[in-house]
Amino acid sequence: MILHICHTKTLSVLVVMLLGMVYCPSNILAQSIEKNTWHDFDYIKASNAWLTSDNVAGLQALPVANVSDAQLYFNKNNGKFVDYYQSGNSRTLGTNIESYYRLDSMIVFYGKVEYFNFEGKIMTGSAFIDPRNEPINIVETSDDVEGKKEQDFYHITGAVSARLLPQLSLGGKLDYKAADYTKHRDLRHTNKLLDMTVTAGGVYILNKYLTIGANYRYDRRVEGLEFATYGTTDRQYETLIDYGSFFGEKEVF
């Protein structure tokens, strides 16, 4: 049995940022940051709201020439205080690289590459990678089918901002996520996820206290599930088609 859940939404967002009470001239901030040879990535990223906005035309607010952050991490989780779609015995190994780079006075780039591998034991619950992002849910209703689940997750982001005029900047961003998710015990399922966001926008500086921006955002999320059993068996497997708050109907595979 194969199921595809697809979300597509398109919207236009108008953003107005009034910075009067928290205004800090960019040249003063840049001078204070440049005093340190080693930059704090999180501090710089949080130094201006435009650096984390969906409207990447605001990347012109970058106060340094370039800054990068690279991480390699390992998490081990044990305990029974978990949600129904989580594991009480899991581990995650991953890496994350993120960077801001100013090519010249007119062009700024942003990039991110992330990968992690997740393995969780004694798992049932939802058949989706993240049921919080889906309009319905498919939940295993028996505890004696607990098994190991594995996930490989990939995330790539690229963005660029170009200053066309002293007051006007334009920018665009592509954010792409993909994942594989597998359960290794009947009732088995294999998931394929594609989650893509494209944004394009502009920023106009009215004065030193007021900057306005508008951006267009397009989202598309598709997750496919394929259910199967290994070999032959007389057992019937049931799942709950959950329409919300575990209210729905049972289906036999």
Short mmCIF file of C-alpha atoms in Angstrom, two decimals:
data_model
loop_
_atom_site.label_atom_id
_atom_site.label_comp_id
_atom_site.label_asym_id
_atom_site.label_seq_id
_atom_site.Cartn_x
_atom_site.Cartn_y
_atom_site.Cartn_z
CA MET A 1 0.00 0.00 0.00
CA ILE A 2 1.37 3.42 -0.94
CA LEU A 3 0.17 6.77 0.39
CA HIS A 4 1.28 10.29 -0.56
CA ILE A 5 0.56 13.37 1.55
CA CYS A 6 1.20 16.65 -0.26
CA HIS A 7 1.01 20.20 1.07
CA THR A 8 1.38 23.18 -1.25
CA LYS A 9 0.81 26.75 -0.22
CA THR A 10 1.69 30.09 -1.74
CA LEU A 11 1.50 33.38 0.07
CA SER A 12 2.79 36.90 0.00
CA VAL A 13 4.10 38.49 3.18
CA LEU A 14 4.56 42.19 3.95
CA VAL A 15 7.06 42.91 6.70
CA VAL A 16 7.54 46.28 8.35
CA MET A 17 10.27 46.59 10.96
CA LEU A 18 10.37 49.61 13.28
CA LEU A 19 13.69 49.69 15.09
CA GLY A 20 13.50 53.03 16.92
CA MET A 21 13.77 51.69 20.47
CA VAL A 22 16.42 49.08 19.68
CA TYR A 23 18.27 50.99 16.95
CA CYS A 24 22.02 50.50 16.82
CA PRO A 25 23.99 52.01 13.91
CA SER A 26 25.43 49.22 11.79
CA ASN A 27 28.87 50.81 11.55
CA ILE A 28 29.19 51.01 15.36
CA LEU A 29 28.07 47.38 15.70
CA ALA A 30 30.51 46.30 12.98
CA GLN A 31 33.39 48.13 14.69
CA SER A 32 32.65 46.47 18.03
CA ILE A 33 32.45 43.02 16.44
CA GLU A 34 35.56 43.45 14.29
CA LYS A 35 37.64 44.06 17.43
CA ASN A 36 37.56 40.28 18.00
CA THR A 37 39.51 38.03 15.65
CA TRP A 38 37.29 35.05 16.45
CA HIS A 39 33.62 35.88 15.90
CA ASP A 40 30.77 34.38 17.89
CA PHE A 41 28.49 33.02 15.15
CA ASP A 42 25.33 32.93 17.26
CA TYR A 43 25.93 36.48 18.51
CA ILE A 44 26.37 37.84 14.99
CA LYS A 45 23.35 35.90 13.71
CA ALA A 46 21.21 37.39 16.48
CA SER A 47 22.66 40.91 16.14
CA ASN A 48 20.09 41.93 13.52
CA ALA A 49 16.60 40.55 12.85
CA TRP A 50 17.14 40.72 9.09
CA LEU A 51 19.83 38.01 9.27
CA THR A 52 17.21 35.40 10.26
CA SER A 53 14.25 36.78 8.30
CA ASP A 54 12.56 34.90 5.44
CA ASN A 55 13.21 38.04 3.42
CA VAL A 56 16.89 37.45 2.64
CA ALA A 57 17.26 40.83 0.94
CA GLY A 58 17.98 41.97 4.49
CA LEU A 59 21.29 40.05 4.54
CA GLN A 60 22.88 43.39 3.69
CA ALA A 61 22.75 44.01 7.46
CA LEU A 62 25.63 41.54 7.95
CA PRO A 63 28.08 43.47 10.21
CA VAL A 64 31.23 41.48 9.31
CA ALA A 65 32.91 40.31 6.12
CA ASN A 66 32.23 36.63 6.78
CA VAL A 67 31.53 34.24 9.60
CA SER A 68 31.00 30.46 9.65
CA ASP A 69 30.08 27.74 12.10
CA ALA A 70 30.73 23.99 11.80
CA GLN A 71 29.39 21.40 14.24
CA LEU A 72 29.66 17.66 14.69
CA TYR A 73 27.28 16.33 17.31
CA PHE A 74 26.11 13.12 18.98
CA ASN A 75 23.01 12.76 21.15
CA LYS A 76 21.97 9.73 23.23
CA ASN A 77 18.51 9.75 24.77
CA ASN A 78 17.08 7.30 27.28
CA GLY A 79 13.90 7.50 29.32
CA LYS A 80 10.18 6.79 29.16
CA PHE A 81 8.99 10.42 29.28
CA VAL A 82 8.53 10.73 25.50
CA ASP A 83 5.72 11.48 23.08
CA TYR A 84 3.89 8.68 21.30
CA TYR A 85 5.91 9.09 18.08
CA GLN A 86 9.29 9.30 19.84
CA SER A 87 11.68 6.67 21.18
CA GLY A 88 12.71 6.04 24.77
CA ASN A 89 16.06 4.70 23.56
CA SER A 90 17.60 6.58 20.64
CA ARG A 91 20.79 8.14 19.32
CA THR A 92 21.47 10.84 16.75
CA LEU A 93 24.74 11.55 14.92
CA GLY A 94 24.95 14.61 12.72
CA THR A 95 26.85 17.55 11.30
CA ASN A 96 25.85 21.13 10.55
CA ILE A 97 27.75 23.84 8.62
CA GLU A 98 26.40 27.39 8.34
CA SER A 99 28.00 30.49 6.85
CA TYR A 100 27.48 34.17 5.99
CA TYR A 101 29.82 35.65 3.36
CA ARG A 102 30.04 39.19 1.97
CA LEU A 103 31.47 39.11 -1.55
CA ASP A 104 31.68 42.90 -1.80
CA SER A 105 29.76 45.98 -0.73
CA MET A 106 26.78 44.93 -2.88
CA ILE A 107 26.43 41.12 -2.60
CA VAL A 108 26.01 38.88 0.48
CA PHE A 109 25.63 35.09 0.50
CA TYR A 110 24.23 32.68 3.11
CA GLY A 111 24.52 28.89 3.05
CA LYS A 112 23.74 25.92 5.23
CA VAL A 113 24.36 22.17 4.94
CA GLU A 114 23.04 19.75 7.56
CA TYR A 115 22.90 15.96 7.82
CA PHE A 116 21.99 13.59 10.64
CA ASN A 117 21.28 9.91 11.13
CA PHE A 118 18.73 8.88 13.75
CA GLU A 119 18.14 5.42 15.21
CA GLY A 120 15.35 4.74 17.68
CA LYS A 121 14.44 1.45 19.33
CA ILE A 122 11.12 0.05 20.64
CA MET A 123 9.11 2.45 18.47
CA THR A 124 5.52 2.30 17.25
CA GLY A 125 3.35 5.41 17.18
CA SER A 126 3.02 7.47 14.03
CA ALA A 127 4.13 6.24 10.63
CA PHE A 128 5.03 9.80 9.60
CA ILE A 129 8.44 11.41 10.09
CA ASP A 130 6.85 14.32 11.97
CA PRO A 131 3.08 13.97 12.46
CA ARG A 132 2.86 17.59 13.65
CA ASN A 133 3.26 18.70 10.01
CA GLU A 134 0.53 16.48 8.53
CA PRO A 135 -3.25 17.04 8.19
CA ILE A 136 -3.98 13.45 9.27
CA ASN A 137 -2.04 10.77 11.12
CA ILE A 138 -1.53 7.03 10.78
CA VAL A 139 -0.88 5.38 14.14
CA GLU A 140 -0.06 1.78 15.01
CA THR A 141 -2.54 0.53 17.60
CA SER A 142 -0.64 -2.45 19.05
CA ASP A 143 2.36 -2.36 21.39
CA ASP A 144 3.62 -5.81 20.37
CA VAL A 145 4.85 -4.52 17.02
CA GLU A 146 7.52 -2.26 18.50
CA GLY A 147 10.66 -2.12 16.40
CA LYS A 148 13.69 -0.13 15.38
CA LYS A 149 13.30 2.95 13.19
CA GLU A 150 16.02 4.77 11.27
CA GLN A 151 16.10 8.16 9.58
CA ASP A 152 18.55 9.96 7.31
CA PHE A 153 17.91 13.70 7.06
CA TYR A 154 19.44 16.17 4.58
CA HIS A 155 19.06 19.96 4.63
CA ILE A 156 20.60 22.42 2.14
CA THR A 157 19.98 26.18 2.06
CA GLY A 158 21.36 28.83 -0.28
CA ALA A 159 20.55 32.55 -0.29
CA VAL A 160 21.86 35.73 -1.90
CA SER A 161 21.16 39.42 -1.37
CA ALA A 162 22.13 42.14 -3.89
CA ARG A 163 22.09 45.88 -3.25
CA LEU A 164 20.78 47.65 -6.38
CA LEU A 165 20.57 51.14 -4.88
CA PRO A 166 21.81 52.60 -1.59
CA GLN A 167 18.28 52.17 -0.18
CA LEU A 168 17.08 49.15 -2.18
CA SER A 169 18.14 45.48 -1.96
CA LEU A 170 16.69 42.32 -3.52
CA GLY A 171 17.23 38.70 -2.48
CA GLY A 172 16.22 35.09 -2.98
CA LYS A 173 16.54 31.83 -1.06
CA LEU A 174 16.13 28.12 -1.74
CA ASP A 175 15.64 25.86 1.30
CA TYR A 176 15.57 22.12 0.50
CA LYS A 177 15.02 19.24 2.92
CA ALA A 178 14.89 15.51 2.18
CA ALA A 179 14.63 12.48 4.42
CA ASP A 180 14.35 8.68 4.42
CA TYR A 181 12.57 6.96 7.30
CA THR A 182 12.24 3.21 7.80
CA LYS A 183 10.76 0.81 10.34
CA HIS A 184 12.47 -2.58 10.55
CA ARG A 185 9.62 -4.70 11.93
CA ASP A 186 6.15 -5.59 10.64
CA LEU A 187 4.08 -3.63 9.96
CA ARG A 188 7.02 -2.03 8.13
CA HIS A 189 6.94 1.33 6.46
CA THR A 190 9.36 3.29 4.29
CA ASN A 191 9.02 7.06 3.95
CA LYS A 192 10.42 9.54 1.44
CA LEU A 193 10.19 13.25 2.28
CA LEU A 194 10.70 16.33 0.13
CA ASP A 195 10.23 19.71 1.79
CA MET A 196 11.12 22.77 -0.29
CA THR A 197 10.73 26.50 0.34
CA VAL A 198 11.53 29.25 -2.16
CA THR A 199 11.43 32.93 -1.21
CA ALA A 200 12.09 36.16 -3.08
CA GLY A 201 11.84 39.66 -1.67
CA GLY A 202 13.05 43.21 -1.39
CA VAL A 203 14.02 45.67 1.32
CA TYR A 204 13.86 49.46 1.20
CA ILE A 205 15.49 51.74 3.79
CA LEU A 206 13.28 54.77 4.42
CA ASN A 207 15.54 56.32 7.06
CA LYS A 208 17.87 55.24 9.85
CA TYR A 209 14.90 54.23 12.03
CA LEU A 210 12.57 52.55 9.55
CA THR A 211 13.13 49.76 7.02
CA ILE A 212 10.33 48.05 5.11
CA GLY A 213 10.36 44.81 3.18
CA ALA A 214 8.06 42.52 1.22
CA ASN A 215 8.65 38.93 0.21
CA TYR A 216 6.95 36.08 -1.65
CA ARG A 217 7.13 32.57 -0.21
CA TYR A 218 6.34 29.24 -1.84
CA ASP A 219 6.22 26.00 0.19
CA ARG A 220 5.87 22.45 -1.04
CA ARG A 221 6.00 19.40 1.22
CA VAL A 222 5.46 15.85 -0.04
CA GLU A 223 5.84 12.72 2.08
CA GLY A 224 5.30 9.28 0.59
CA LEU A 225 4.75 6.12 2.68
CA GLU A 226 4.92 2.52 1.55
CA PHE A 227 3.71 -0.20 3.94
CA ALA A 228 4.75 -3.84 3.68
CA THR A 229 5.26 -7.08 5.60
CA TYR A 230 8.24 -9.39 5.38
CA GLY A 231 7.36 -12.88 4.19
CA THR A 232 3.94 -14.40 4.79
CA THR A 233 1.92 -14.38 7.99
CA ASP A 234 -1.63 -15.05 9.13
CA ARG A 235 -1.62 -11.99 11.37
CA GLN A 236 -3.70 -8.93 10.59
CA TYR A 237 -2.16 -5.52 11.21
CA GLU A 238 -4.36 -2.57 12.09
CA THR A 239 -3.61 1.15 12.01
CA LEU A 240 -5.65 4.10 13.26
CA ILE A 241 -6.43 6.76 10.67
CA ASP A 242 -6.35 9.72 13.04
CA TYR A 243 -8.19 12.89 12.04
CA GLY A 244 -7.22 14.70 15.24
CA SER A 245 -6.97 13.94 18.99
CA PHE A 246 -6.80 10.19 18.15
CA PHE A 247 -10.31 10.31 16.72
CA GLY A 248 -10.81 8.33 13.52
CA GLU A 249 -11.20 4.78 12.31
CA LYS A 250 -9.13 1.60 12.21
CA GLU A 251 -7.94 0.17 8.92
CA VAL A 252 -6.66 -3.35 8.27
CA PHE A 253 -3.49 -3.63 6.18
#
